[in-house]
Coordinates of C-alpha atoms in Angstrom, one line a residue:
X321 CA 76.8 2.0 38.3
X322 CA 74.5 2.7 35.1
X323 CA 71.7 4.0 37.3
X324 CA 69.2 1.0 37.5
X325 CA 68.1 0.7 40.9
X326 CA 65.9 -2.7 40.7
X327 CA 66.3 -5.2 38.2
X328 CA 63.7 -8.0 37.0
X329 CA 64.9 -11.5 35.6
X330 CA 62.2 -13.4 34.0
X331 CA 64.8 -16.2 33.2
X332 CA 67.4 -17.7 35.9
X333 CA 69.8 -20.9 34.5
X334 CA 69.6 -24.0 36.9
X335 CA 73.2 -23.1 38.5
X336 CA 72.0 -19.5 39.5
X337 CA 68.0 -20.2 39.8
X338 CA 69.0 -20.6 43.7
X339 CA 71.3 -18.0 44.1
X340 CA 68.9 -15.2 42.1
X341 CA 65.8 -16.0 44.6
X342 CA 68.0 -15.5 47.6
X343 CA 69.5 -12.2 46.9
X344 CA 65.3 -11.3 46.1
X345 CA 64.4 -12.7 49.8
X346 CA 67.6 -10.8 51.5
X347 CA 67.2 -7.8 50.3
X348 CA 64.5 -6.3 52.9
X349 CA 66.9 -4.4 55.3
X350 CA 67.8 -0.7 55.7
X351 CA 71.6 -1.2 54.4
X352 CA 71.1 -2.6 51.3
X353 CA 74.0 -1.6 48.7
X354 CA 73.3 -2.8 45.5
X355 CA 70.1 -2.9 43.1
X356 CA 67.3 -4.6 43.8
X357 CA 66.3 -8.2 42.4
X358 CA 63.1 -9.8 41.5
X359 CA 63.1 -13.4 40.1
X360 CA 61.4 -15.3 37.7
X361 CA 63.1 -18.5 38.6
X362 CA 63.5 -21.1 36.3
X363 CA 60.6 -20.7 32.9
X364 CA 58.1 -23.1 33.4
X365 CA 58.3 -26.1 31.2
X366 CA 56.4 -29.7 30.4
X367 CA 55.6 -31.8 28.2
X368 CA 52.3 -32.2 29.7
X369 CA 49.8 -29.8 31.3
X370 CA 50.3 -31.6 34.2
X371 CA 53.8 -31.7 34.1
X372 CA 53.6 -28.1 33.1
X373 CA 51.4 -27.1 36.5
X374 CA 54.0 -29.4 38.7
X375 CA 56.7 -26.8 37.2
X376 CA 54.7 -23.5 38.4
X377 CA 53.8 -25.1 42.2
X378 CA 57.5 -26.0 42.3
X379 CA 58.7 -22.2 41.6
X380 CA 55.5 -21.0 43.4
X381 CA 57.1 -23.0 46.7
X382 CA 60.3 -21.0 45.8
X383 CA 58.3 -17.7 46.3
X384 CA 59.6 -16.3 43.1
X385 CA 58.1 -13.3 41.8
X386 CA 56.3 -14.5 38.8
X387 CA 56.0 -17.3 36.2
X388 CA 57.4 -17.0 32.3
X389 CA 57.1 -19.6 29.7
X390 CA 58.2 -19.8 26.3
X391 CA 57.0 -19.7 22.7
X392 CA 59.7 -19.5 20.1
X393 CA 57.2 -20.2 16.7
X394 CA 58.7 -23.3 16.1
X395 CA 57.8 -27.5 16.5
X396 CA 59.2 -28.1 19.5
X397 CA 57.4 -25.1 21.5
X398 CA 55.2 -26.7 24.3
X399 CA 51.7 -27.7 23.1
X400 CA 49.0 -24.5 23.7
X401 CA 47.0 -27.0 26.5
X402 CA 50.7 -27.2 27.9
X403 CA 51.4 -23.6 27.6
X404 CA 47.6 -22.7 28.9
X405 CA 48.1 -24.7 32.4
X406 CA 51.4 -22.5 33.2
X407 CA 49.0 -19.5 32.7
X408 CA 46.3 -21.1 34.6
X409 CA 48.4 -22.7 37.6
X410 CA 50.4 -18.9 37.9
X411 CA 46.7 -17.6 38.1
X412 CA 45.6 -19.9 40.8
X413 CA 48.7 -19.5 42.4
X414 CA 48.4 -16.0 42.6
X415 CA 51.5 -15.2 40.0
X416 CA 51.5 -13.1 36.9
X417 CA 52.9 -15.1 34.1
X418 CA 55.0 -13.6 31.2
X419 CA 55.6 -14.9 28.0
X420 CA 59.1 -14.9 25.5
X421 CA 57.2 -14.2 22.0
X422 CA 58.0 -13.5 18.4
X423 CA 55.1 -13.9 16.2
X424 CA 51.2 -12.1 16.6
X425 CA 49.6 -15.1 16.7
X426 CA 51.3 -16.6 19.8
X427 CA 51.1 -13.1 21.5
X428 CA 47.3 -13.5 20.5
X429 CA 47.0 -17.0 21.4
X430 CA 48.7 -16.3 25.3
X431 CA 46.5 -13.1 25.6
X432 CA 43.2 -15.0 24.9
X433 CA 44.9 -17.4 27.5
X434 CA 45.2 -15.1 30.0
X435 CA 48.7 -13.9 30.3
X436 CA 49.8 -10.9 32.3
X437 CA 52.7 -9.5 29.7
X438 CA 54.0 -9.9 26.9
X439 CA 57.9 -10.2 27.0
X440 CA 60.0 -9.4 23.8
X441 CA 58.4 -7.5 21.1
X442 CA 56.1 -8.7 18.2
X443 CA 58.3 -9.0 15.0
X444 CA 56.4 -10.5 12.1
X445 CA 53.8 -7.9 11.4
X446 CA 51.9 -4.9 12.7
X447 CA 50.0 -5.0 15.9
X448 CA 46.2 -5.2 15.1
X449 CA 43.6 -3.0 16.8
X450 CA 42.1 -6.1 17.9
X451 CA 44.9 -7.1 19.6
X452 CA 45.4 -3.5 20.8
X453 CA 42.0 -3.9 22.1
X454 CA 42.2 -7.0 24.0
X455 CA 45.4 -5.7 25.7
X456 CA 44.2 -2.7 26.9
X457 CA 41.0 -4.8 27.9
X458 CA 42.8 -7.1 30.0
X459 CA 45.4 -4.9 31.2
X460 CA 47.8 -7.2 29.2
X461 CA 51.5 -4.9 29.5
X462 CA 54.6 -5.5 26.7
X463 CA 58.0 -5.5 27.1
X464 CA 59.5 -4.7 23.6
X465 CA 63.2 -5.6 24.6
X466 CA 64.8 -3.3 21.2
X467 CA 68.4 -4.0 23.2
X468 CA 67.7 -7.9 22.9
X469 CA 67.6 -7.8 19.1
X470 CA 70.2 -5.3 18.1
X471 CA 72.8 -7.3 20.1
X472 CA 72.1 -9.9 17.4
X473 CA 73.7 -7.9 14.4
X474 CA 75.4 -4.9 16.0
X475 CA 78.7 -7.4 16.6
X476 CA 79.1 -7.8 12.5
X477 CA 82.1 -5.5 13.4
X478 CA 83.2 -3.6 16.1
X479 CA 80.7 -1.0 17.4
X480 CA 82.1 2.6 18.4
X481 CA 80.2 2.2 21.7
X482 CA 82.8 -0.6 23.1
X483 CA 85.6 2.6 23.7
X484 CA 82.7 4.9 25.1
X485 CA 84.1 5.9 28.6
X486 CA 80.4 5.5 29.9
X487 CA 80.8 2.3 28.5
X488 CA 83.6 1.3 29.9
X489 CA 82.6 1.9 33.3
X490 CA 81.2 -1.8 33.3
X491 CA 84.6 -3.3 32.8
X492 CA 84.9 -4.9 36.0
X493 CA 82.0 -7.4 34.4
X494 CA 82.0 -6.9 30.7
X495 CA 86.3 -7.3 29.8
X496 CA 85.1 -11.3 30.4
X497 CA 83.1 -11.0 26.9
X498 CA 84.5 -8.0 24.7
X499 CA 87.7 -10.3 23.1
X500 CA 84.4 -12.6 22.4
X501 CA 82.7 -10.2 20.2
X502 CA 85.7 -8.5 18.9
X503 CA 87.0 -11.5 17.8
X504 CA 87.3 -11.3 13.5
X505 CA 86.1 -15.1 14.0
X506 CA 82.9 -14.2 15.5
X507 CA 81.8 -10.8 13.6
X508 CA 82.3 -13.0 10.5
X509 CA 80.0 -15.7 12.1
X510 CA 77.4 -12.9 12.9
X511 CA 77.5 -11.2 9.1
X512 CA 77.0 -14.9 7.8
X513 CA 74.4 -16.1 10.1
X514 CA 70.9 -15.6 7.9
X515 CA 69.7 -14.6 11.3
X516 CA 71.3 -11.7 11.2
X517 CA 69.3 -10.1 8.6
X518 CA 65.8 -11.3 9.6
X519 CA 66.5 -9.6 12.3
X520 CA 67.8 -6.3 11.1
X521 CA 64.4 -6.2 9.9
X522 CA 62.2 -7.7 12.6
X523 CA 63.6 -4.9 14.7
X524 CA 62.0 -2.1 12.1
X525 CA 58.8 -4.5 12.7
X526 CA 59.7 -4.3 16.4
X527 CA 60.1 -0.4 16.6
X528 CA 56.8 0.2 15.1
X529 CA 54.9 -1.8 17.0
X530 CA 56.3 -0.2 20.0
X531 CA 55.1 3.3 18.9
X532 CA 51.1 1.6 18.1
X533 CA 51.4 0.2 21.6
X534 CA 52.4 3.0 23.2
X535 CA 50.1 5.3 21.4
X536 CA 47.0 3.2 22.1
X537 CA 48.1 3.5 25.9
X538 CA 49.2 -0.1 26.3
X539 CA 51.4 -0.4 29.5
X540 CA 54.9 -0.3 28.3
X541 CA 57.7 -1.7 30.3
X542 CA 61.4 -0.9 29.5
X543 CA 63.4 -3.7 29.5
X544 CA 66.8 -5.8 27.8
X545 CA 67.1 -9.4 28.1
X546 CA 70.7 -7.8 29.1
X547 CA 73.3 -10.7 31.1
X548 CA 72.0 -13.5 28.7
X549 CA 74.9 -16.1 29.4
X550 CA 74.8 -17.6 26.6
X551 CA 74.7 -14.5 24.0
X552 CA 77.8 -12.7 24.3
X553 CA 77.7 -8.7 24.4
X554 CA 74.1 -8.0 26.1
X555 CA 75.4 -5.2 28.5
X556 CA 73.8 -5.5 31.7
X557 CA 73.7 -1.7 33.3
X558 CA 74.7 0.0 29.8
X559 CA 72.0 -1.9 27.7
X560 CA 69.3 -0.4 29.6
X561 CA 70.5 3.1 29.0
X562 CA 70.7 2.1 24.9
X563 CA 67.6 0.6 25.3
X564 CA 65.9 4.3 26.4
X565 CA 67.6 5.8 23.7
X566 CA 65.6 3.3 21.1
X567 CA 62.8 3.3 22.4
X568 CA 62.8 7.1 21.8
X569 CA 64.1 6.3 18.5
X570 CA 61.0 3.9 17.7
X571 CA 58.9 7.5 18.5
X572 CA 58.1 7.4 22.0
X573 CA 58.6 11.0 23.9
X574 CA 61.1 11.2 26.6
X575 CA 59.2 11.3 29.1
X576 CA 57.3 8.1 27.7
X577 CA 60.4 6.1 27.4
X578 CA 60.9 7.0 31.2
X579 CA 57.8 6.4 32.9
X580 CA 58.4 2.8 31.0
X581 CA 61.6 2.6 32.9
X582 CA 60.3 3.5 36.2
X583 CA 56.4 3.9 37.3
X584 CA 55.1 1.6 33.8
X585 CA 58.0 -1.3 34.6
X586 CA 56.4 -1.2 38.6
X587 CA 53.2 -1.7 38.1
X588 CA 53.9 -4.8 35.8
X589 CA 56.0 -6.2 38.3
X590 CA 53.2 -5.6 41.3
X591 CA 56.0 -3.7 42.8
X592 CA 54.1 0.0 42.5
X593 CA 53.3 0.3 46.1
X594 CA 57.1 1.1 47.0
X595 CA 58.9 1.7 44.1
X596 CA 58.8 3.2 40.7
X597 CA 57.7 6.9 41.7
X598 CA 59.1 9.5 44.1
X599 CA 56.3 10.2 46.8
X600 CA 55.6 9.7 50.5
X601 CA 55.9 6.1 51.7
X602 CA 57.7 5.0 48.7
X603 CA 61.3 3.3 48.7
X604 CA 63.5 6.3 48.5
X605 CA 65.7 4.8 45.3
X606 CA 66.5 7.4 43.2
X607 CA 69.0 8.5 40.3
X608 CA 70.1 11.7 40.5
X609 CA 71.2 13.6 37.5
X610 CA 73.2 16.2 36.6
X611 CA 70.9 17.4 33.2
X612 CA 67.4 17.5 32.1
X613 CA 66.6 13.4 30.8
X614 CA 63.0 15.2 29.1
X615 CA 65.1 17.6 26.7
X616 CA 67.5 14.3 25.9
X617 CA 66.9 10.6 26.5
X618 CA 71.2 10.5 26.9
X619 CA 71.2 13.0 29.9
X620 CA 70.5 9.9 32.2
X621 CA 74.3 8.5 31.3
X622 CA 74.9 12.3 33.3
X623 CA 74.6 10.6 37.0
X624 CA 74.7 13.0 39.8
X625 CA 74.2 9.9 42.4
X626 CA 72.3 6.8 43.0
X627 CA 70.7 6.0 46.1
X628 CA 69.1 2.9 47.7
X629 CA 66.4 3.0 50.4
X630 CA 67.7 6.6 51.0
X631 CA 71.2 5.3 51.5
X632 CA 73.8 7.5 48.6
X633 CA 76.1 4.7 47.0
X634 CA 79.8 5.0 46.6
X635 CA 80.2 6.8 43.3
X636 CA 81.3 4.4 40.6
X637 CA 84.7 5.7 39.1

């Protein structure tokens, strides 16, 4: 309905880890009528390294797609010899492994570990060019997720965007959480919560290093941490066109933010021999538009039609 034709998780919960790797094996027929999946699974956790590896060959028997861990900056994070054997076991397994990051020096500490992407932005302080350097070295692609962190404070109030018809398209799944966020009870919580204005400005910190990334030629790869159960108000379908919009904001072109959401986000999911461009032998999913998205990043919200392995789906209304 909002024009994304595959979608990535790099995060399932244990009730729908099952369900999420299923709709990825099933979807391999001519009459598919929805967006495509490709699951993460569970993270991998341990409190070990070889608890940690046990994780990784359980998801690797689920055949999901790839392998993401976490590291929050905080005491209870898994140990780095923990963190390292996720990386290691994906690698021997023949998975890419992502990693949920805040700070440089655990971006730093993955990359020197061998990690595929980097998945959120880095918020503490500029990118340096060593970093830069070892990225585009190891082919090491970022996700900067801009949605992720301005769903954190844009609920102090009400935001305008909750009566945009576009919007409101999504209703069918998003009336479950609006009366969350519009509550007065929660927008008070949200202008109270100190986290609110660390991260007003981690996501200045965020945008910039966005724009070094980019201009260095790191692979960028749009994405939203959208459909997060547990935070209220992360749009999937709408999010992903906001997230464009920012990461034009953050000083990307156009057609950069683009090639992010499409050919950049296929080749760091190793999906790049069928999807993300429009040429012979490729998956024929395409968004059709009814204006120019290179002369504004909001003229993909103008959708023509959306099609799936060359099938046109039934227009949303």
């Amino acid at each position: 309905n909002y024009g994304v034709t595959t979608t990535v998780s790099l995060g399932s919960t244990p009730a729908d880890e099952a369900a999420g790797i299923a709709l990825m094996q099933e979807q391999e027929h001519p009459a598919l009528d929805r967006a495509r999946l490709y699951s993460a699974g569970l993270n991998a956790v341990g409190k070990t390294p070889e608890e940690a590896r046990a994780s990784v060959d359980r998801l690797a028997d689920l055949k999901v797609f790839a392998i993401k861990y976490h590291i929050n900056g905080n005491p209870n994070d898994m140990t780095e010899p923990t963190w390292s054997a996720i990386v290691d076991e994906s690698r021997k397994k023949g998975l890419r492994s992502s990693v949920h990051v805040y700070y440089h020096k655990d971006a730093k500490a993955s990359i020197d570990a061998g990690v595929n992407v980097i998945a959120h932005s880095i918020r503490d302080q500029d990118v340096t060019p060593a970093l830069i350097a070892e990225m585009k070295r190891k082919n090491v692609a970022y996700i900067p997720t801009l949605t992720r962190d301005y769903s954190v404070f844009c609920y102090e109030t009400t935001p305008a965007f909750l009566n945009d018809p576009f919007f409101r398209r999504g209703l069918s799944l998003y009336s479950e959480q609006i009366p969350i966020v519009t509550a007065p009870e929660w927008q008070e919580k949200v202008r109270k919560d100190p986290t609110t204005a660390q991260i007003k400005q981690a996501i200045l910190q965020a945008e910039r290093n966005l724009k070094l990334l980019s201009q260095a030629g790191v692979t960028i790869a749009m994405g939203t941490d959208s459909g997060v159960a547990s935070n209220p108000g992360r749009w999937q379908g709408y999010f992903e066109q906001v997230e464009l919009e920012m990461m034009v904001k953050a000083g990307l072109t156009p057609m950069q933010a683009l090639v992010a959401a499409t050919s950049g986000a296929a080749k760091v999911a190793k999906v790049e021999q069928q999807l993300g461009t429009i040429q012979q032998g490729q998956r024929a999913d395409l968004l059709v538009l009814n204006a120019d998205p290179l002369t504004d990043i909001r003229n993909p919200r103008q959708i023509h039609s959306v099609w799936i392995g060359g099938r046109q789906l039934p227009r949303a209304h």
